[in-house]
Coordinates of C-alpha atoms in Angstrom, one line a residue:
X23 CA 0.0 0.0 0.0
X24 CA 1.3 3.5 -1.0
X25 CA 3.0 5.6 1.9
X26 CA 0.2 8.8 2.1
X27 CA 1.9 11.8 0.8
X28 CA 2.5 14.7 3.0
X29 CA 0.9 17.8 2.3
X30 CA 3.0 19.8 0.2
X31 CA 4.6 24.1 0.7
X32 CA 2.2 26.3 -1.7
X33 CA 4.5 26.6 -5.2
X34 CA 5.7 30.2 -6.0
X35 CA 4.1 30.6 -9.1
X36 CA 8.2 31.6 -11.0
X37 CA 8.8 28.2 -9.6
X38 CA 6.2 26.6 -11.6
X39 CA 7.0 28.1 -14.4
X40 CA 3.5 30.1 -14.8
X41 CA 5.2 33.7 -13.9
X42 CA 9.0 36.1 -14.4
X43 CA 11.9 34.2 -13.0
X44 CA 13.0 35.9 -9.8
X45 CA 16.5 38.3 -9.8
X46 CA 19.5 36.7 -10.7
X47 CA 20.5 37.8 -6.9
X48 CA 17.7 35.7 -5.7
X49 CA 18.9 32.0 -6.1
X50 CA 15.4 30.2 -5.1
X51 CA 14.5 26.5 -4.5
X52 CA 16.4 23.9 -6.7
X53 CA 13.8 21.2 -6.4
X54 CA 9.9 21.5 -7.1
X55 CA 6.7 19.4 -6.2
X56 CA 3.4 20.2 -8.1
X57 CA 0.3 18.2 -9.7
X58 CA -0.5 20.9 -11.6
X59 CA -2.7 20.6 -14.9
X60 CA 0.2 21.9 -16.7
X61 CA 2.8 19.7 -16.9
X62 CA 5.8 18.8 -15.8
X63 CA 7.6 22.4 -16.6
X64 CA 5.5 25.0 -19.1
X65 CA 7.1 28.0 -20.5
X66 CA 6.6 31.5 -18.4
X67 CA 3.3 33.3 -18.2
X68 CA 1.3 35.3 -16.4
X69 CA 1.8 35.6 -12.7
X70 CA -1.6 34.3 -11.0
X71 CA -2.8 36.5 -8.0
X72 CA -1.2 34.2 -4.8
X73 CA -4.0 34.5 -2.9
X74 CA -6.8 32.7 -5.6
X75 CA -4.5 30.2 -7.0
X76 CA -4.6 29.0 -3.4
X77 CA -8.5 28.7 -3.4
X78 CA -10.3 25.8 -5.0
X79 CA -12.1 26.9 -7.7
X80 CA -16.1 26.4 -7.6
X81 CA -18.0 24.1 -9.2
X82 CA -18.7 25.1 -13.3
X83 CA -22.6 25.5 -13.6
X84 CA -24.0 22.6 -15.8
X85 CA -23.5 22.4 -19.5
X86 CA -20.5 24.5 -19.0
X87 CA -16.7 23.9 -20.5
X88 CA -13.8 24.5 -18.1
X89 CA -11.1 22.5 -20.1
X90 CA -9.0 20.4 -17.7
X91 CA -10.0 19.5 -13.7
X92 CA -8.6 22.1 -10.8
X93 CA -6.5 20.3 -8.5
X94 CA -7.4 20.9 -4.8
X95 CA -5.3 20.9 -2.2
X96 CA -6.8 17.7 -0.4
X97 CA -6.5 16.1 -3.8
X98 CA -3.0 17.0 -3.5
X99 CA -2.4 14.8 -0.5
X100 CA -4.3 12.0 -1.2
X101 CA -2.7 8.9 -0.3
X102 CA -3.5 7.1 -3.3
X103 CA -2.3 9.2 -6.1
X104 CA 0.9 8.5 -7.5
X105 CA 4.2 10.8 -6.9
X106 CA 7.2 10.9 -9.8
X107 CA 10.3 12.5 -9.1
X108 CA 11.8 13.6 -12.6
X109 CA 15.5 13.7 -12.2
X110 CA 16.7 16.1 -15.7
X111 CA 19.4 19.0 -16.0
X112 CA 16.3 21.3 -17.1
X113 CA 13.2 19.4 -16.2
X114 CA 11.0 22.6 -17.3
X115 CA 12.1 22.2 -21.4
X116 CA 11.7 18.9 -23.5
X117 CA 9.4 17.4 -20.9
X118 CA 6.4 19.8 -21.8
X119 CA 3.1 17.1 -21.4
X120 CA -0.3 18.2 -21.0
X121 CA -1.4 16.4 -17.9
X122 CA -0.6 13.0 -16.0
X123 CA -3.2 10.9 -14.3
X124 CA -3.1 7.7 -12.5
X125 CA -5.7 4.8 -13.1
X126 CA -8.0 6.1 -10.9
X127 CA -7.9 9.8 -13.0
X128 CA -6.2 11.1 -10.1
X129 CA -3.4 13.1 -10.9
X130 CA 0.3 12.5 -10.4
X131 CA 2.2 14.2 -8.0
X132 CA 5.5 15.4 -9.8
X133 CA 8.6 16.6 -7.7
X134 CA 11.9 17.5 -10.0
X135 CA 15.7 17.8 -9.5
X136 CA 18.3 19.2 -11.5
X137 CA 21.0 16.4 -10.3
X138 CA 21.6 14.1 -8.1
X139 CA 22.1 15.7 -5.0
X140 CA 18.8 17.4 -5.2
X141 CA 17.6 14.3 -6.0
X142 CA 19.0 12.3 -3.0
X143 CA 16.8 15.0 -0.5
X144 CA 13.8 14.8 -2.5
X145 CA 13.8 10.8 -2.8
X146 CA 11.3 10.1 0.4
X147 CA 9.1 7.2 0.9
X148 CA 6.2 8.3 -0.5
X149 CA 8.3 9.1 -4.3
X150 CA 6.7 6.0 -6.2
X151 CA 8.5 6.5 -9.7
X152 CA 11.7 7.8 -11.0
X153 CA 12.2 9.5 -14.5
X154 CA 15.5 9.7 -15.1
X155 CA 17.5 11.7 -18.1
X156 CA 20.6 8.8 -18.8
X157 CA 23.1 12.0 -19.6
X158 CA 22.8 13.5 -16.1
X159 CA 26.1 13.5 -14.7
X160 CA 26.6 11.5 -11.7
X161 CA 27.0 13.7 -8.2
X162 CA 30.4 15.5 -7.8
X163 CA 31.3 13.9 -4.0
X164 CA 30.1 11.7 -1.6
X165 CA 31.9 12.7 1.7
X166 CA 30.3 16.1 1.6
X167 CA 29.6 19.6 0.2
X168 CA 32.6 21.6 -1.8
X169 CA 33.8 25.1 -0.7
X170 CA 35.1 28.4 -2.7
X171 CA 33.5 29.8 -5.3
X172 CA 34.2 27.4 -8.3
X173 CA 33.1 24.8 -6.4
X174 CA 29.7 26.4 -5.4
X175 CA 29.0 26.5 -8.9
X176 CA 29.6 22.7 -9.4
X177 CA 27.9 21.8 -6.3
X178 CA 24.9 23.8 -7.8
X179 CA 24.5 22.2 -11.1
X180 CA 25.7 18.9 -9.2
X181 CA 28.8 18.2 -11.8
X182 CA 32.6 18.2 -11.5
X183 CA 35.5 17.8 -14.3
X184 CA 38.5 16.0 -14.8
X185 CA 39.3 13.4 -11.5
X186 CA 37.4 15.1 -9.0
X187 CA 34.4 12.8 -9.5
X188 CA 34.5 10.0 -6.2
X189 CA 32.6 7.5 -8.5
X190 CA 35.3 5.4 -10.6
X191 CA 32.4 5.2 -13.4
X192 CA 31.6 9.3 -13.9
X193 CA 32.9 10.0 -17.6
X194 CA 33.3 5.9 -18.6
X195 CA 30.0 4.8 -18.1
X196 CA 27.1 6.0 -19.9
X197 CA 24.7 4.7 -17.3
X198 CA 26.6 5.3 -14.4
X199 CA 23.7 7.6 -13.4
X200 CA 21.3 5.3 -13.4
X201 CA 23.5 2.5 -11.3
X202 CA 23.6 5.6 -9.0
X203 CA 19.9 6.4 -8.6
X204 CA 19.6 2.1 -8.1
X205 CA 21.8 2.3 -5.2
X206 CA 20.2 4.9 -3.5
X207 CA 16.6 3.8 -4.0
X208 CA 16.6 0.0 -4.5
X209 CA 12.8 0.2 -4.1
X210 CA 11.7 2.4 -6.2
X211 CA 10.4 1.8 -10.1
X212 CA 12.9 3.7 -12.1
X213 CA 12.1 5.0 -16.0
X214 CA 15.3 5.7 -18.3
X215 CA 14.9 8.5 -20.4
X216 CA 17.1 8.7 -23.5
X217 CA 17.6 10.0 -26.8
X218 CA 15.6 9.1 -29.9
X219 CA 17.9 7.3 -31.8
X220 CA 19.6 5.7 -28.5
X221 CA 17.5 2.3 -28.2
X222 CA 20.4 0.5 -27.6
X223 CA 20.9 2.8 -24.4
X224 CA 17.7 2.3 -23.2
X225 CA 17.7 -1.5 -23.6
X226 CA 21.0 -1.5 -21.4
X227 CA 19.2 0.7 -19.4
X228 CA 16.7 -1.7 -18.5
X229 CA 19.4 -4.4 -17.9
X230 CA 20.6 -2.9 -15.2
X231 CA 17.7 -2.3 -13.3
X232 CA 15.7 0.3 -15.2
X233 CA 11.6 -0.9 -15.1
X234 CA 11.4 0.6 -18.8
X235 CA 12.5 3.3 -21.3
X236 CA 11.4 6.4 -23.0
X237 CA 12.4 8.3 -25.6
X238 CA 12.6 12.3 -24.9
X239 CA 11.1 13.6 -27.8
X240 CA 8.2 10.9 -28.1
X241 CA 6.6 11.6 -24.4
X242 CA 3.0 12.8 -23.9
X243 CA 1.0 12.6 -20.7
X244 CA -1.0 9.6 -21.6
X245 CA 2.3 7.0 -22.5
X246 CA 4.1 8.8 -19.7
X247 CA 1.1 8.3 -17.2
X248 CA 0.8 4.8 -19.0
X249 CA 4.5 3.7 -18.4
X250 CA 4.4 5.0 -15.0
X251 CA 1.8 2.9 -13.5
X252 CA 3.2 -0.2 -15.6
X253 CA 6.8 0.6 -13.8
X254 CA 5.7 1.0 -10.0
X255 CA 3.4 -2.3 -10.9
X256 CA 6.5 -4.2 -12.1
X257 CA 8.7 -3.1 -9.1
X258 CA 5.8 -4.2 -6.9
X259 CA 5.9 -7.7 -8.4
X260 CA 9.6 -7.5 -8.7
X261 CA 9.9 -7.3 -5.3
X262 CA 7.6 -10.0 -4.7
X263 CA 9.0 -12.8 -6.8
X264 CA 12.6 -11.9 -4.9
X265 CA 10.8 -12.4 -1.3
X266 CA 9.0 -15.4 -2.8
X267 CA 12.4 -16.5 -3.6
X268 CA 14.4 -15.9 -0.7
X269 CA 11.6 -17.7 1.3
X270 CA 11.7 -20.5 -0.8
X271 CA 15.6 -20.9 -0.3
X272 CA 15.6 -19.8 3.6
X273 CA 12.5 -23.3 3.9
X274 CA 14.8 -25.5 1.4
X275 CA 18.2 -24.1 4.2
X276 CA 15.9 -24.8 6.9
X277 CA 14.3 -28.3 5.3
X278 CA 18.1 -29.5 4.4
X279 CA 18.9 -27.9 7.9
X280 CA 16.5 -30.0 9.9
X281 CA 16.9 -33.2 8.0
X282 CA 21.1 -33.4 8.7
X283 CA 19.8 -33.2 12.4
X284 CA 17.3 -36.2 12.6
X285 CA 19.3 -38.9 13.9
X286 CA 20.7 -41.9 12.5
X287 CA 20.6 -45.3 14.6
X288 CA 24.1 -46.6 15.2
X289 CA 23.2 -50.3 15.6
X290 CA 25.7 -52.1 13.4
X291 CA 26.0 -55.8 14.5
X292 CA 22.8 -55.6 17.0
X293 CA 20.1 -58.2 16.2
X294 CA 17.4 -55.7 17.5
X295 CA 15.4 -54.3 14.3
X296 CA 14.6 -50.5 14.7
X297 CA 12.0 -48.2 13.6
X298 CA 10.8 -44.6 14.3
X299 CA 8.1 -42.6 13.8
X300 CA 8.2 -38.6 13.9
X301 CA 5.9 -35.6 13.4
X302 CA 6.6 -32.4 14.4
X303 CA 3.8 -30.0 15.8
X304 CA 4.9 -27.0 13.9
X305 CA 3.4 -26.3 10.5
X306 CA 5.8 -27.2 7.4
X307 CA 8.8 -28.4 9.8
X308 CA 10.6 -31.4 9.8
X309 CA 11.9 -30.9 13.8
X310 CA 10.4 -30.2 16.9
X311 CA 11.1 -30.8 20.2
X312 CA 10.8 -34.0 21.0
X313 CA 14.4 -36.1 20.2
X314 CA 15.0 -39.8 20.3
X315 CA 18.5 -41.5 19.1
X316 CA 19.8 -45.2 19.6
X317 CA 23.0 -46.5 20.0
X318 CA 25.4 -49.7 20.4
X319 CA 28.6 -49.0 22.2
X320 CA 31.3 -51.4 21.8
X321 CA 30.3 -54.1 24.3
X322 CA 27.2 -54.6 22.7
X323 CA 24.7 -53.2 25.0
X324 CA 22.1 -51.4 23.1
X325 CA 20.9 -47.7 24.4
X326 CA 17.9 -46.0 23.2
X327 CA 16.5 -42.7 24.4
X328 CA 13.5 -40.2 24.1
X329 CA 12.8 -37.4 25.2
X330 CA 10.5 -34.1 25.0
X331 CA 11.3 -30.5 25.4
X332 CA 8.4 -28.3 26.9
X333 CA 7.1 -26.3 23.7
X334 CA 7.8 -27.4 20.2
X335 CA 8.6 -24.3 18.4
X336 CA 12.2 -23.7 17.2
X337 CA 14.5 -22.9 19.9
X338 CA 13.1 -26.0 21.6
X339 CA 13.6 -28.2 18.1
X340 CA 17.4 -26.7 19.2
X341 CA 17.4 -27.3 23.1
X342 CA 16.7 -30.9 22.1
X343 CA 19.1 -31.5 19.2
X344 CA 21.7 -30.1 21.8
X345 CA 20.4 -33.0 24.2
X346 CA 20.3 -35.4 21.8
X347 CA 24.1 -35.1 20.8
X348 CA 25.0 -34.8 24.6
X349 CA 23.5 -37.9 25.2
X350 CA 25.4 -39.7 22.7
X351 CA 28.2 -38.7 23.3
X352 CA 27.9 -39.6 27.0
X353 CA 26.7 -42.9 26.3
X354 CA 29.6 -43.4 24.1
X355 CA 31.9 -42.2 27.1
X356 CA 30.4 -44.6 29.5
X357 CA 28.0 -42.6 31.5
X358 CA 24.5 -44.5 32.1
X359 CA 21.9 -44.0 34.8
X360 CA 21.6 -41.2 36.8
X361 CA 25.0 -39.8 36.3
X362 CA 23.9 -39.6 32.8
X363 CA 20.7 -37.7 33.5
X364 CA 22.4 -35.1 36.2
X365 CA 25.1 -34.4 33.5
X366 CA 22.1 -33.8 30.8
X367 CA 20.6 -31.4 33.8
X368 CA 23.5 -29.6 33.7
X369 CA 23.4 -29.4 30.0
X370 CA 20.2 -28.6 30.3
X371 CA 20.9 -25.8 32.4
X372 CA 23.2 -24.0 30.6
X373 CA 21.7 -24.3 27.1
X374 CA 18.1 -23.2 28.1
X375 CA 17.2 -19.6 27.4
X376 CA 14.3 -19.2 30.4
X377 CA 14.9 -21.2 33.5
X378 CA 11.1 -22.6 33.2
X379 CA 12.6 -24.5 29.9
X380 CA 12.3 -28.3 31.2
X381 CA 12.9 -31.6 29.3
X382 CA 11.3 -35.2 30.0
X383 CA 13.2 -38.3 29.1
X384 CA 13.0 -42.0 29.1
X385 CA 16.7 -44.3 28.4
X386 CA 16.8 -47.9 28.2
X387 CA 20.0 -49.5 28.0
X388 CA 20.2 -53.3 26.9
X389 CA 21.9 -56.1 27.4
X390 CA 24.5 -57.6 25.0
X391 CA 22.3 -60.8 25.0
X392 CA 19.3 -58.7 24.8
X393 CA 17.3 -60.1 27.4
X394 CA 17.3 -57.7 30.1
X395 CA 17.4 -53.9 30.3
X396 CA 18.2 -50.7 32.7
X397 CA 15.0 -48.2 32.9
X398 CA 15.6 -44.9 33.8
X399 CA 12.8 -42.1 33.5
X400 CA 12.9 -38.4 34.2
X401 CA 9.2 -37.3 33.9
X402 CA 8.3 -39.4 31.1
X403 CA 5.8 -42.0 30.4
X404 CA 7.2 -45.2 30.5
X405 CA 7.5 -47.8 27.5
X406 CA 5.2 -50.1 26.3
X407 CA 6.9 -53.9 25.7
X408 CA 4.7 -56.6 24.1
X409 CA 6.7 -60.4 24.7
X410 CA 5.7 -63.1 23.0
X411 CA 2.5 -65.3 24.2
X412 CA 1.7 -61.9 26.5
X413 CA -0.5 -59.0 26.6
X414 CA 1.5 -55.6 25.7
X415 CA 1.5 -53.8 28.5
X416 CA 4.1 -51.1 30.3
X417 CA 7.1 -51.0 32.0
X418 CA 7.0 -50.7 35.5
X419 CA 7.5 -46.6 36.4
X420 CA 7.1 -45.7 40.0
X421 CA 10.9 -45.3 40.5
X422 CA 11.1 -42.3 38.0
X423 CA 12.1 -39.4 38.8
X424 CA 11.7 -35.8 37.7
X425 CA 11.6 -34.4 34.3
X426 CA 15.4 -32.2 33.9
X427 CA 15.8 -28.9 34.9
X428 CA 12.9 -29.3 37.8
X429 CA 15.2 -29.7 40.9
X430 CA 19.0 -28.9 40.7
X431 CA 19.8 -31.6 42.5
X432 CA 17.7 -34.7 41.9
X433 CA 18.3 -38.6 41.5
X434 CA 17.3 -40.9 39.0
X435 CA 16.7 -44.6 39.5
X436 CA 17.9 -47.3 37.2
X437 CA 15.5 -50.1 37.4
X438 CA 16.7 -53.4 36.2
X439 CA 13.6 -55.0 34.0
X440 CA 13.6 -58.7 32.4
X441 CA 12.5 -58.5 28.7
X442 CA 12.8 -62.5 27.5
X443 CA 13.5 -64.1 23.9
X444 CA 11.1 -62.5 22.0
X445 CA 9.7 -59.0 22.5
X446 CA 9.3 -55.7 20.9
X447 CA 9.3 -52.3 22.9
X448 CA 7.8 -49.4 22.1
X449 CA 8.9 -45.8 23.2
X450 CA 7.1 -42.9 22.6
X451 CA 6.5 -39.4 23.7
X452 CA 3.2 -37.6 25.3
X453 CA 2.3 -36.0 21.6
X454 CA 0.7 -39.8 20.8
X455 CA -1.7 -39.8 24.2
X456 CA -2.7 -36.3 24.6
X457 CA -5.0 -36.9 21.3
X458 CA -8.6 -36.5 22.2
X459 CA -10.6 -39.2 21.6
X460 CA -14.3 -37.7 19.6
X461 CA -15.8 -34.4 20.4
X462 CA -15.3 -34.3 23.9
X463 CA -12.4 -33.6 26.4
X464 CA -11.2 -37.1 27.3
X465 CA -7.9 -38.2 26.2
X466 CA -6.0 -41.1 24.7
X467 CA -4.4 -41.5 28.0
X468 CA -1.8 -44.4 28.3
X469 CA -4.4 -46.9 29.3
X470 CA -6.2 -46.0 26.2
X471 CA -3.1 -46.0 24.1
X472 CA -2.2 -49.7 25.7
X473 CA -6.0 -51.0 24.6
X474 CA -4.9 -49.2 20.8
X475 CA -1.7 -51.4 20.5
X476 CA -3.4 -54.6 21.5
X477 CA -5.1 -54.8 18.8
X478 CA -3.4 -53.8 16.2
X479 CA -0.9 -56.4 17.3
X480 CA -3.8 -58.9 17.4
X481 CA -4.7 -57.7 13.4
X482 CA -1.1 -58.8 13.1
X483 CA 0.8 -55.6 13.0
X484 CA 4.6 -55.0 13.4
X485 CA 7.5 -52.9 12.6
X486 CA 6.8 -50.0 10.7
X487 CA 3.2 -51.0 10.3
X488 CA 2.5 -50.7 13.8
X489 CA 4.2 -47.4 14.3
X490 CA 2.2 -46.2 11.2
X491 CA -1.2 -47.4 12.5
X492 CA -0.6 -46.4 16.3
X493 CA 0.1 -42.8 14.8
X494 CA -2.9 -42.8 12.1
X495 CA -5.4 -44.4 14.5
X496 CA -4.6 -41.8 17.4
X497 CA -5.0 -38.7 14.4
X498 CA -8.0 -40.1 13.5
X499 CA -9.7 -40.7 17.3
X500 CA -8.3 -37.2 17.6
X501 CA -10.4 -36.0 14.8
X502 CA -7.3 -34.4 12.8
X503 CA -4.1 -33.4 13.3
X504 CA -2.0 -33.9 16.7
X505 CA -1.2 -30.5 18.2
X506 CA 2.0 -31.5 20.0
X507 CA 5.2 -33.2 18.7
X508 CA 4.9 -36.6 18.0
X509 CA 7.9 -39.4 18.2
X510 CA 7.7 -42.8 18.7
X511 CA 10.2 -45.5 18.6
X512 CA 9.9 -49.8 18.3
X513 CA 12.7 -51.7 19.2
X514 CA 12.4 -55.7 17.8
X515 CA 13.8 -58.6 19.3
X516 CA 13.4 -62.2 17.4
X517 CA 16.4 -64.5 17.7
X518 CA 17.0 -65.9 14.1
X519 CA 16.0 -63.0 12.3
X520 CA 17.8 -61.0 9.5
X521 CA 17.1 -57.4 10.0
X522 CA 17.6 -54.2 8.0
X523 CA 18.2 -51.0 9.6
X524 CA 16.4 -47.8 7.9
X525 CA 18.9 -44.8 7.8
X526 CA 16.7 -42.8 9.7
X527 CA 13.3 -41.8 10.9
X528 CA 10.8 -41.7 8.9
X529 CA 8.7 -38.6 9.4
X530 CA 4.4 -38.8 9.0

């Protein structure tokens, strides 16, 4: 939406062109702003009296021919008119047009500079369009105004000679004007304005970064009103595409981003068979804050963890990719148990940006021969394990302790658990039970998620399949999408069996 224009200073009527020029003592105002019915500069006339050109004119009696509108005052400041800022050595001469309206027949606000520097103060936000003349000579210094009398007069028509030029391209480059005007008003639509039989010019012109050329001599006030609007039109969608663009790389960064910091099972030589399940609660994101990883550390004990950062925005997606790395890496160095989770606290701790930031987690550590397991949970629900000629049901819990970053100096359990021959255990984190079940306010619950599992395991489901259908049938009871971050993990034992391990998790 346009910037509304500021009411503009009443225009001297010498300045408009429409009366004598003032004494040559008298050096006047450089710049000018008017929407007059004119043009952009008409040749001198008659001085109007100041005080009734100031006056709206009254309404013509019917039947009766006024020739062109009277531009009022409030008209002048309207918000959605269109403002061009005409940037020409002698913007009063060749540029002679009969009137400019915008597509709404309002008229076009016109402010003009004789260079550069006059240019540069004019240039505000509510300046839509720039006409520029390609031969202007680019400005004569950047670090600030000249002193002495020769330079006065090179300030004032806003050109130097010989060296004295601070842009390397004044005198080589025929558009080094326009790559001026581009750097200092990126946003704006820009019109080239060239010679007749300079086409060539003009096509460079747009090249660089013009929206579209005109030629001098060819201009009237309906192409001129015409090209306008099509140049402010074609910025506005320029600009568009280029956000589109950047938004498009910044989600592919982010998607490429996200996807490196999934995790990849480490299970090499481990008869367990491994699958994973993970939906983040953000929209269009491939992490949140829940985290999971699984390891086997070189005396063939298997470790699997998940856990679940309060929140499941982005800086909690981080908190728990920092977590998840800790945790490796400590498992790798030997830590299990409690002096696993108080190191994670501490981790915790320092990584957290508010100090109400807290983190649940569940680790399971297994046996080399994978028949027995450690338990330790820190506020989280406790797994589900399904063995073979039994009802699935959960892991005993009442030893757990409290989720990290709770109490600075808490203890958690390890409870030793028997698994048997043949079993598969399921981790997972509250996203999957917090579902609501129909219209009302009860929940999936963990009872409820335990009765989901059975059958599906007495249909005949495993693996993948019964990750997949866990996840699908607790959407569905939930009557759409789940709100929170969703993870779940199934860990297979079955002596015999050649397994394959996916690379990583697969995300619904």
């Amino acid at each position: 939406m346009p910037v509304p224009i500021p009411r503009q200073r009443a225009i001297p009527a010498a300045e408009g062109g429409q009366a004598p020029a003032r004494p040559p003592h008298d050096t006047g105002a450089a710049a000018r702003d008017t929407t007059d019915a004119g043009s952009l500069g008409t040749g001198p006339g008659p001085a109007p009296d100041p005080i009734t050109a100031r006056k709206p004119k009254s309404k013509p009696e019917p039947g009766t021919s006024t020739g062109p509108r009277p531009i009022s005052e409030p008209e002048r400041g309207s918000g959605t008119s269109l403002s061009l800022l005409v940037i020409e050595d002698d913007p009063a001469g060749p540029l002679s047009v009969p009137r400019l309206l915008d597509s709404a027949g309002k008229p076009i606000r016109i402010r003009t500079a004789r260079n550069l520097t006059e240019a540069e103060r004019l240039l505000t936000d509510d300046v839509h369009c720039i006409l520029l003349d390609l031969a202007l000579t680019v400005p004569a210094t950047a670090s600030g105004p000249a002193t002495g009398p020769a330079s006065a007069s090179a300030a004032a028509s806003g050109t130097v000679s010989g060296t004295a030029s601070s842009d390397p391209e004044a005198g080589e480059d025929e558009l080094a004007a326009l790559k001026h005007v581009l750097r200092l008003a990126p946003r704006h639509a820009v019109l080239a304005l060239t010679a007749n039989d300079d086409s060539e010019l003009g096509a460079k012109a747009v090249r660089v970064g013009a929206q579209d050329y005109l030629y001098r001599d060819e201009l009237d006030g309906r192409l001129l009103s015409r090209a306008i609007r099509y140049a402010v039109e074609r910025k506005r969608a320029d600009i568009a595409q280029r956000q589109l663009t950047e938004s498009r790389l910044r989600a592919q960064e982010n998607a490429r981003l996200e996807r490196g910091l999934l995790p990849t099972p480490l299970l090499d030589g481990s008869p367990l068979r491994f699958a994973a399940r993970y939906r983040p609660g953000r929209s269009r994101a491939l992490l949140g804050g829940d985290f999971y990883d699984t390891v086997r550390t070189p005396d063939g004990s298997v470790h699997v963890m998940i856990g679940d950062v309060c929140g499941h925005g982005p800086d909690e997606a981080a908190l728990g990719v920092e977590l998840r790395i800790a945790w490796r890496a400590l498992t790798f160095a030997g830590l299990c148990g409690d002096e696993l989770l108080s190191t994670l606290q501490k981790v915790l701790e320092h990584e957290r940006a508010d100090d109400e930031i807290f983190a649940t987690l569940c680790t399971v550590d297994i046996a080399p021969d994978g028949r027995r397991a450690g338990l330790c949970l820190a506020g989280h629900p406790s797994p589900l394990i399904a063995r073979e000629g039994r009802l699935a049901e959960l892991l005993p819990y009442e030893d757990g302790g409290p989720a990290l970053g709770l109490l600075p100096r808490a203890r958690w359990p390890r409870r030793q658990v028997e698994l048997g021959g043949k079993w598969s255990l399921m981790l997972y984190t509250d996203g999957l039970i917090e579902g609501r079940i129909g219209q009302g306010k009860e929940r999936l619950g963990q009872e409820g998620m335990v009765e989901m599992v059975r059958r599906q395991i007495a249909r005949g489901l495993q693996g993948e399949e019964l990750l997949e259908a866990a996840v699908n049938e607790a959407r569905d009871l939930n009557g759409g999408d789940l709100t929170d971050d969703v993870a779940v993990l199934l860990l297979d034992r079955a002596p015999g069996g050649n397994h394959q391990w996916p690379p990583a998790a697969r995300r619904t």
